[in-house]
mmCIF file of C-alpha atoms in Angstrom:
data_model
loop_
_atom_site.group_PDB
_atom_site.id
_atom_site.type_symbol
_atom_site.label_atom_id
_atom_site.label_comp_id
_atom_site.label_asym_id
_atom_site.label_seq_id
_atom_site.Cartn_x
_atom_site.Cartn_y
_atom_site.Cartn_z
ATOM 1 C CA MET J 1 63.318 -2.201 -1.251
ATOM 2 C CA GLU J 2 59.676 -1.719 -0.573
ATOM 3 C CA ILE J 3 57.287 1.098 0.978
ATOM 4 C CA SER J 4 54.082 -0.008 1.841
ATOM 5 C CA ILE J 5 51.627 2.320 3.082
ATOM 6 C CA ASP J 6 47.892 2.317 4.562
ATOM 7 C CA ASN J 7 45.347 3.911 5.324
ATOM 8 C CA LEU J 8 46.682 6.817 5.723
ATOM 9 C CA ILE J 9 44.842 9.477 7.065
ATOM 10 C CA LYS J 10 46.560 13.385 7.088
ATOM 11 C CA PHE J 11 44.360 16.151 8.457
ATOM 12 C CA TYR J 12 44.784 19.448 10.130
ATOM 13 C CA THR J 13 43.172 21.490 13.491
ATOM 14 C CA ASN J 14 40.907 23.190 11.732
ATOM 15 C CA GLU J 15 39.565 19.926 10.678
ATOM 16 C CA SER J 16 40.444 20.038 6.465
ATOM 17 C CA VAL J 17 41.659 16.893 5.870
ATOM 18 C CA VAL J 18 44.570 16.509 3.208
ATOM 19 C CA LEU J 19 44.549 13.181 2.577
ATOM 20 C CA LYS J 20 41.768 10.456 3.317
ATOM 21 C CA GLY J 21 42.662 6.694 2.941
ATOM 22 C CA ILE J 22 45.824 6.359 1.140
ATOM 23 C CA ASN J 23 46.604 3.441 0.118
ATOM 24 C CA THR J 24 48.896 2.145 -2.047
ATOM 25 C CA ASN J 25 52.480 0.086 -2.396
ATOM 26 C CA LEU J 26 56.116 1.697 -3.646
ATOM 27 C CA LYS J 27 58.519 -0.869 -5.151
ATOM 28 C CA ASN J 28 61.741 -0.574 -6.960
ATOM 29 C CA GLY J 29 61.116 0.932 -9.815
ATOM 30 C CA ILE J 30 59.914 4.641 -11.188
ATOM 31 C CA THR J 31 56.485 5.216 -9.998
ATOM 32 C CA GLY J 32 54.513 8.887 -10.783
ATOM 33 C CA LEU J 33 53.287 10.524 -8.428
ATOM 34 C CA ILE J 34 50.348 12.159 -10.587
ATOM 35 C CA GLY J 35 47.488 15.397 -9.591
ATOM 36 C CA PRO J 36 46.474 18.976 -10.317
ATOM 37 C CA ASN J 37 48.006 21.220 -7.726
ATOM 38 C CA GLY J 38 46.231 20.721 -4.033
ATOM 39 C CA ALA J 39 45.613 16.813 -5.426
ATOM 40 C CA GLY J 40 48.015 15.777 -2.078
ATOM 41 C CA LYS J 41 50.842 15.394 -3.098
ATOM 42 C CA SER J 42 53.188 17.477 -1.179
ATOM 43 C CA THR J 43 52.016 16.522 1.977
ATOM 44 C CA LEU J 44 52.240 12.666 1.287
ATOM 45 C CA ILE J 45 55.444 12.903 0.512
ATOM 46 C CA LYS J 46 56.414 14.880 4.031
ATOM 47 C CA ILE J 47 55.107 12.234 5.954
ATOM 48 C CA LEU J 48 56.806 10.036 4.049
ATOM 49 C CA VAL J 49 60.654 11.727 4.085
ATOM 50 C CA GLY J 50 59.551 11.947 7.861
ATOM 51 C CA LEU J 51 58.502 15.953 7.431
ATOM 52 C CA GLU J 52 54.919 15.630 8.740
ATOM 53 C CA LYS J 53 53.144 13.072 10.890
ATOM 54 C CA VAL J 54 50.119 10.892 10.089
ATOM 55 C CA SER J 55 46.603 11.583 11.568
ATOM 56 C CA SER J 56 46.132 8.024 10.471
ATOM 57 C CA GLY J 57 47.831 4.906 8.952
ATOM 58 C CA HIS J 58 50.442 3.104 9.244
ATOM 59 C CA ILE J 59 54.344 3.773 6.924
ATOM 60 C CA HIS J 60 56.190 0.400 6.673
ATOM 61 C CA TYR J 61 59.593 0.600 5.128
ATOM 62 C CA LEU J 62 60.545 -3.036 4.547
ATOM 63 C CA ASP J 63 65.188 -3.212 3.367
ATOM 64 C CA HIS J 64 64.950 -7.170 2.580
ATOM 65 C CA SER J 65 68.834 -6.788 2.560
ATOM 66 C CA GLU J 66 69.586 -4.873 6.027
ATOM 67 C CA PRO J 67 67.290 -5.712 9.431
ATOM 68 C CA SER J 68 67.394 -2.788 10.471
ATOM 69 C CA PHE J 69 65.765 0.774 8.445
ATOM 70 C CA ASN J 70 67.437 3.741 8.747
ATOM 71 C CA LEU J 71 65.070 6.286 6.650
ATOM 72 C CA LYS J 72 67.735 9.136 7.004
ATOM 73 C CA ALA J 73 70.326 7.111 5.965
ATOM 74 C CA SER J 74 68.046 5.465 2.782
ATOM 75 C CA LEU J 75 66.540 9.056 1.510
ATOM 76 C CA GLY J 76 67.774 10.945 -0.858
ATOM 77 C CA TYR J 77 65.133 14.093 -1.972
ATOM 78 C CA VAL J 78 64.140 17.115 -3.797
ATOM 79 C CA PRO J 79 61.260 19.031 -1.718
ATOM 80 C CA GLN J 80 59.447 21.547 -3.997
ATOM 81 C CA ASN J 81 60.613 24.922 -4.111
ATOM 82 C CA PHE J 82 63.875 24.060 -2.615
ATOM 83 C CA GLN J 83 65.828 26.462 -1.384
ATOM 84 C CA LEU J 84 69.373 26.722 -1.709
ATOM 85 C CA PRO J 85 71.956 28.705 -0.147
ATOM 86 C CA ASN J 86 73.387 31.646 -2.848
ATOM 87 C CA ASN J 87 76.655 32.134 -0.802
ATOM 88 C CA LEU J 88 77.863 28.615 -1.439
ATOM 89 C CA THR J 89 80.314 27.876 -4.700
ATOM 90 C CA GLY J 90 77.636 23.758 -6.019
ATOM 91 C CA GLU J 91 81.174 22.116 -5.136
ATOM 92 C CA GLU J 92 81.146 23.869 -1.108
ATOM 93 C CA PHE J 93 77.027 22.908 -1.531
ATOM 94 C CA LEU J 94 77.759 19.298 -2.491
ATOM 95 C CA ASP J 95 80.532 18.940 0.291
ATOM 96 C CA PHE J 96 77.562 21.070 3.203
ATOM 97 C CA MET J 97 75.893 18.179 2.569
ATOM 98 C CA SER J 98 77.409 15.021 2.227
ATOM 99 C CA THR J 99 78.523 15.857 6.409
ATOM 100 C CA ALA J 100 75.104 16.701 6.893
ATOM 101 C CA LYS J 101 74.657 12.829 5.126
ATOM 102 C CA GLY J 102 77.726 11.601 7.723
ATOM 103 C CA ILE J 103 79.810 10.427 4.035
ATOM 104 C CA GLY J 104 83.089 10.049 4.826
ATOM 105 C CA TYR J 105 85.088 12.627 2.955
ATOM 106 C CA ARG J 106 86.892 10.448 0.191
ATOM 107 C CA THR J 107 83.967 9.025 -0.554
ATOM 108 C CA ALA J 108 82.308 12.317 -0.657
ATOM 109 C CA LYS J 109 84.599 13.251 -3.365
ATOM 110 C CA GLN J 110 84.581 10.930 -5.318
ATOM 111 C CA ASN J 111 80.671 11.126 -5.653
ATOM 112 C CA SER J 112 80.781 14.812 -5.564
ATOM 113 C CA LEU J 113 82.311 15.011 -9.081
ATOM 114 C CA GLN J 114 80.546 11.933 -10.445
ATOM 115 C CA LEU J 115 77.580 13.974 -10.087
ATOM 116 C CA LEU J 116 78.579 17.648 -11.245
ATOM 117 C CA ASP J 117 79.840 16.238 -14.185
ATOM 118 C CA LEU J 118 76.497 13.264 -14.786
ATOM 119 C CA LEU J 119 74.062 15.980 -13.502
ATOM 120 C CA ASN J 120 76.548 18.725 -16.454
ATOM 121 C CA LEU J 121 77.864 21.569 -14.005
ATOM 122 C CA THR J 122 81.406 19.960 -13.529
ATOM 123 C CA GLN J 123 81.957 23.657 -15.664
ATOM 124 C CA VAL J 124 80.347 25.767 -13.101
ATOM 125 C CA ALA J 125 81.343 23.584 -9.854
ATOM 126 C CA ARG J 126 84.045 26.589 -8.307
ATOM 127 C CA LYS J 127 81.174 29.100 -8.965
ATOM 128 C CA ARG J 128 78.173 31.001 -6.624
ATOM 129 C CA ILE J 129 75.571 29.755 -6.750
ATOM 130 C CA SER J 130 73.988 33.513 -6.721
ATOM 131 C CA THR J 131 75.316 32.783 -10.800
ATOM 132 C CA TYR J 132 73.516 29.893 -11.419
ATOM 133 C CA SER J 133 70.542 29.681 -13.106
ATOM 134 C CA GLY J 134 67.506 28.199 -12.817
ATOM 135 C CA GLY J 135 67.118 24.850 -14.431
ATOM 136 C CA MET J 136 71.708 24.668 -13.209
ATOM 137 C CA LYS J 137 69.382 25.402 -8.652
ATOM 138 C CA GLN J 138 67.355 22.134 -9.997
ATOM 139 C CA ARG J 139 70.020 20.144 -11.270
ATOM 140 C CA LEU J 140 72.215 21.071 -7.762
ATOM 141 C CA GLY J 141 69.502 19.907 -6.341
ATOM 142 C CA ILE J 142 69.395 17.038 -7.825
ATOM 143 C CA ALA J 143 73.078 16.435 -7.104
ATOM 144 C CA GLN J 144 72.226 15.930 -3.810
ATOM 145 C CA SER J 145 69.879 14.074 -2.895
ATOM 146 C CA LEU J 146 71.847 11.487 -5.099
ATOM 147 C CA LEU J 147 75.268 10.984 -2.894
ATOM 148 C CA ASN J 148 74.353 8.646 -0.451
ATOM 149 C CA HIS J 149 72.864 6.043 -3.421
ATOM 150 C CA PRO J 150 69.256 6.740 -1.506
ATOM 151 C CA LYS J 151 67.175 3.280 -1.946
ATOM 152 C CA LEU J 152 63.916 6.167 -1.554
ATOM 153 C CA LEU J 153 64.750 8.528 -3.917
ATOM 154 C CA ILE J 154 61.397 11.082 -3.856
ATOM 155 C CA LEU J 155 62.066 14.180 -6.158
ATOM 156 C CA ASP J 156 58.569 16.742 -5.874
ATOM 157 C CA GLU J 157 58.393 19.182 -8.905
ATOM 158 C CA SER J 158 62.215 18.334 -10.090
ATOM 159 C CA THR J 159 61.891 19.379 -13.356
ATOM 160 C CA VAL J 160 60.515 22.472 -13.368
ATOM 161 C CA GLY J 161 62.764 24.858 -14.923
ATOM 162 C CA LEU J 162 64.689 22.124 -17.102
ATOM 163 C CA ASP J 163 65.073 22.949 -20.410
ATOM 164 C CA PRO J 164 64.640 19.918 -22.507
ATOM 165 C CA ASP J 165 67.591 18.043 -23.161
ATOM 166 C CA GLU J 166 68.215 18.759 -19.029
ATOM 167 C CA ARG J 167 64.818 16.943 -19.009
ATOM 168 C CA LEU J 168 66.263 14.020 -21.274
ATOM 169 C CA ASN J 169 69.000 13.427 -19.067
ATOM 170 C CA LEU J 170 67.312 12.686 -15.859
ATOM 171 C CA LYS J 171 65.230 10.962 -17.107
ATOM 172 C CA HIS J 172 67.870 8.621 -18.291
ATOM 173 C CA ILE J 173 69.484 9.583 -14.444
ATOM 174 C CA MET J 174 66.513 7.909 -13.410
ATOM 175 C CA THR J 175 66.380 4.785 -15.531
ATOM 176 C CA GLU J 176 69.415 3.673 -14.395
ATOM 177 C CA LEU J 177 68.721 3.916 -10.805
ATOM 178 C CA ALA J 178 65.216 2.109 -10.691
ATOM 179 C CA GLU J 179 66.672 -0.967 -10.974
ATOM 180 C CA ASN J 180 67.986 -1.175 -6.789
ATOM 181 C CA THR J 181 65.610 2.197 -6.112
ATOM 182 C CA VAL J 182 62.313 3.243 -5.082
ATOM 183 C CA ILE J 183 62.208 6.853 -7.413
ATOM 184 C CA LEU J 184 58.451 9.572 -6.264
ATOM 185 C CA LEU J 185 58.826 11.552 -9.227
ATOM 186 C CA SER J 186 55.811 13.989 -8.237
ATOM 187 C CA THR J 187 53.887 16.121 -11.056
ATOM 188 C CA HIS J 188 51.633 17.332 -12.719
ATOM 189 C CA ILE J 189 53.307 18.426 -15.906
ATOM 190 C CA VAL J 190 52.161 15.207 -17.340
ATOM 191 C CA SER J 191 54.851 14.315 -20.265
ATOM 192 C CA ASP J 192 57.695 14.394 -17.643
ATOM 193 C CA ILE J 193 56.627 11.053 -16.316
ATOM 194 C CA GLU J 194 55.136 9.340 -18.829
ATOM 195 C CA SER J 195 58.350 7.357 -20.620
ATOM 196 C CA VAL J 196 60.111 6.580 -17.986
ATOM 197 C CA ALA J 197 57.404 6.027 -15.064
ATOM 198 C CA ASN J 198 55.953 1.881 -14.540
ATOM 199 C CA HIS J 199 53.817 2.704 -12.017
ATOM 200 C CA ILE J 200 51.302 5.714 -11.965
ATOM 201 C CA ILE J 201 48.747 7.207 -8.927
ATOM 202 C CA ILE J 202 46.375 9.440 -9.903
ATOM 203 C CA LEU J 203 46.247 11.670 -6.327
ATOM 204 C CA ASP J 204 43.112 14.323 -6.280
ATOM 205 C CA GLN J 205 40.923 16.041 -3.403
ATOM 206 C CA GLY J 206 42.758 13.831 -0.993
ATOM 207 C CA GLU J 207 41.967 10.280 -2.655
ATOM 208 C CA ILE J 208 44.157 8.110 -5.503
ATOM 209 C CA GLN J 209 40.971 8.229 -8.016
ATOM 210 C CA VAL J 210 43.640 5.403 -9.768
ATOM 211 C CA GLN J 211 46.533 3.238 -9.559
ATOM 212 C CA GLY J 212 48.621 0.987 -11.434
ATOM 213 C CA ASN J 213 51.084 -0.397 -13.731
ATOM 214 C CA THR J 214 51.202 2.049 -16.567
ATOM 215 C CA ASP J 215 50.316 0.500 -20.034
ATOM 216 C CA ALA J 216 47.611 -1.751 -17.752
ATOM 217 C CA LEU J 217 46.084 2.221 -16.753
ATOM 218 C CA LEU J 218 46.129 3.057 -20.804
ATOM 219 C CA LYS J 219 44.730 -0.247 -21.851
ATOM 220 C CA THR J 220 41.302 0.552 -19.109
ATOM 221 C CA ILE J 221 40.503 2.978 -21.542
ATOM 222 C CA ASP J 222 41.559 2.401 -24.979
ATOM 223 C CA GLY J 223 38.865 2.650 -27.601
ATOM 224 C CA LYS J 224 37.580 5.870 -25.782
ATOM 225 C CA VAL J 225 40.486 8.460 -27.741
ATOM 226 C CA TRP J 226 39.265 9.849 -30.684
ATOM 227 C CA GLU J 227 40.347 11.815 -33.209
ATOM 228 C CA LEU J 228 38.207 14.404 -35.643
ATOM 229 C CA THR J 229 38.248 17.547 -38.468
ATOM 230 C CA VAL J 230 35.721 19.366 -38.205
ATOM 231 C CA SER J 231 33.738 23.595 -39.073
ATOM 232 C CA PRO J 232 33.796 25.787 -37.128
ATOM 233 C CA GLU J 233 29.917 25.462 -36.412
ATOM 234 C CA GLU J 234 30.383 21.782 -35.474
ATOM 235 C CA TYR J 235 33.520 22.768 -32.851
ATOM 236 C CA GLN J 236 30.606 24.826 -31.274
ATOM 237 C CA ASN J 237 28.015 20.967 -31.224
ATOM 238 C CA LYS J 238 31.011 19.270 -30.341
ATOM 239 C CA GLN J 239 31.670 21.150 -27.742
ATOM 240 C CA GLN J 240 28.612 19.966 -25.892
ATOM 241 C CA GLU J 241 28.284 16.446 -26.250
ATOM 242 C CA TYR J 242 32.245 15.399 -25.961
ATOM 243 C CA PHE J 243 35.152 15.888 -23.213
ATOM 244 C CA ILE J 244 38.107 17.744 -25.943
ATOM 245 C CA ILE J 245 40.605 17.418 -25.144
ATOM 246 C CA ASN J 246 42.891 19.535 -26.823
ATOM 247 C CA THR J 247 41.814 21.623 -30.312
ATOM 248 C CA PHE J 248 44.156 22.598 -33.549
ATOM 249 C CA HIS J 249 43.535 24.460 -35.458
ATOM 250 C CA LYS J 250 43.944 24.449 -39.053
ATOM 251 C CA GLN J 251 43.237 26.779 -42.020
ATOM 252 C CA ASN J 252 39.614 26.974 -41.399
ATOM 253 C CA LYS J 253 39.268 23.394 -39.973
ATOM 254 C CA ILE J 254 39.379 22.359 -36.121
ATOM 255 C CA GLU J 255 41.333 19.378 -34.954
ATOM 256 C CA MET J 256 39.608 17.710 -32.352
ATOM 257 C CA ARG J 257 41.177 15.413 -29.687
ATOM 258 C CA VAL J 258 38.074 14.094 -28.009
ATOM 259 C CA ILE J 259 37.712 11.721 -25.004
ATOM 260 C CA SER J 260 34.315 9.469 -25.966
ATOM 261 C CA LYS J 261 32.411 6.028 -25.260
ATOM 262 C CA LYS J 262 30.558 5.454 -28.472
ATOM 263 C CA GLN J 263 32.814 7.105 -32.065
ATOM 264 C CA PRO J 264 31.877 10.637 -32.316
ATOM 265 C CA LYS J 265 31.207 10.649 -36.227
ATOM 266 C CA ASP J 266 31.459 8.317 -38.806
ATOM 267 C CA GLU J 267 35.975 10.161 -39.547
ATOM 268 C CA ALA J 268 36.670 10.445 -36.180
ATOM 269 C CA ASN J 269 39.401 7.784 -36.179
ATOM 270 C CA LEU J 270 40.381 6.230 -32.789
ATOM 271 C CA ILE J 271 44.158 6.427 -30.809
ATOM 272 C CA TYR J 272 45.849 4.486 -28.418
ATOM 273 C CA PRO J 273 45.995 6.306 -25.151
ATOM 274 C CA THR J 274 48.781 8.797 -23.742
ATOM 275 C CA LEU J 275 48.785 8.648 -20.029
ATOM 276 C CA GLU J 276 48.202 12.340 -20.491
ATOM 277 C CA ASP J 277 43.827 11.638 -21.672
ATOM 278 C CA LEU J 278 44.562 9.080 -18.865
ATOM 279 C CA TYR J 279 44.986 11.447 -16.410
ATOM 280 C CA LEU J 280 42.533 13.532 -17.748
ATOM 281 C CA TYR J 281 39.793 10.785 -18.472
ATOM 282 C CA HIS J 282 40.146 10.441 -14.484
ATOM 283 C CA ILE J 283 40.903 14.165 -12.767
ATOM 284 C CA ARG J 284 38.299 16.315 -15.326
ATOM 285 C CA TYR J 285 36.372 13.813 -17.336
ATOM 286 C CA LYS J 286 34.837 11.703 -14.268
ATOM 287 C CA LYS J 287 33.307 14.472 -12.847
ATOM 288 C CA ALA J 288 31.921 15.862 -15.461
ATOM 289 C CA ASN J 289 30.208 13.173 -16.092
ATOM 290 C CA ARG J 290 28.812 13.213 -12.291
ATOM 291 C CA GLU J 291 28.513 17.569 -12.942
ATOM 292 C CA LYS J 292 26.463 16.146 -15.730
ATOM 293 C CA GLN J 293 23.957 13.482 -13.932
ATOM 294 C CA VAL J 294 23.763 15.636 -10.667
ATOM 295 C CA ALA J 295 21.993 18.295 -12.429
ATOM 296 C CA LEU J 296 19.176 15.540 -14.610
#
């Protein structure tokens, strides 16, 4: 399975351009789509699942195992802020969604039982959704997306509301599916995809800032992330001089993590970057540098 997106543009009648020439390929595996709120992530997803039309450009869905590709039959999707019918039980909801997806009764029942167990919902399967916690509702939404064994699975901010154990369980599920499924995980919480995504797309203001293999992208900023300890007085100076990722106050000192092309001070330690470092480098650090250049 492969999805090819060629020069995709989306604008609305008020002339606001939401997506500006998106070019990418999605293949079997886990792609992390990350970017700040308002970057265009949800709009891109709505286009991919057929809920919105493109203004220009093309999307090609290539399934080499079947001569004709049926998007509805092949899609699993959990939209952002997914609304569930509170008057149904979890089991009834999965039955309803199975019917909507055209899944036969016997297969649907078998799939539902397996997914309720997989998402740790068996104990509440016959309780009304109105009694569910936010995390339970999120997991039920994920369960319905897997009913038809999708070839394309899209999860939009689906880790919100999950506790650490359930986030870990979801990562295990995604890893199991990745070999035979195109999985797109959209989030603004970078840590949710750091250990599972083999491909990353960073989107901001409707444009792809960078994309590629996760490890290869991290190597592009290797040598630019440092940790150092400074006094409160030094910290004030460093704020103007370097891009600070985060700080930690320890007794009368401040531990800093910074992005810099040169060593901030002799005692600074070079560290291997994380996905959050990569994200901040492309979303905030480069923008801050451009603004400095304009100011000069």
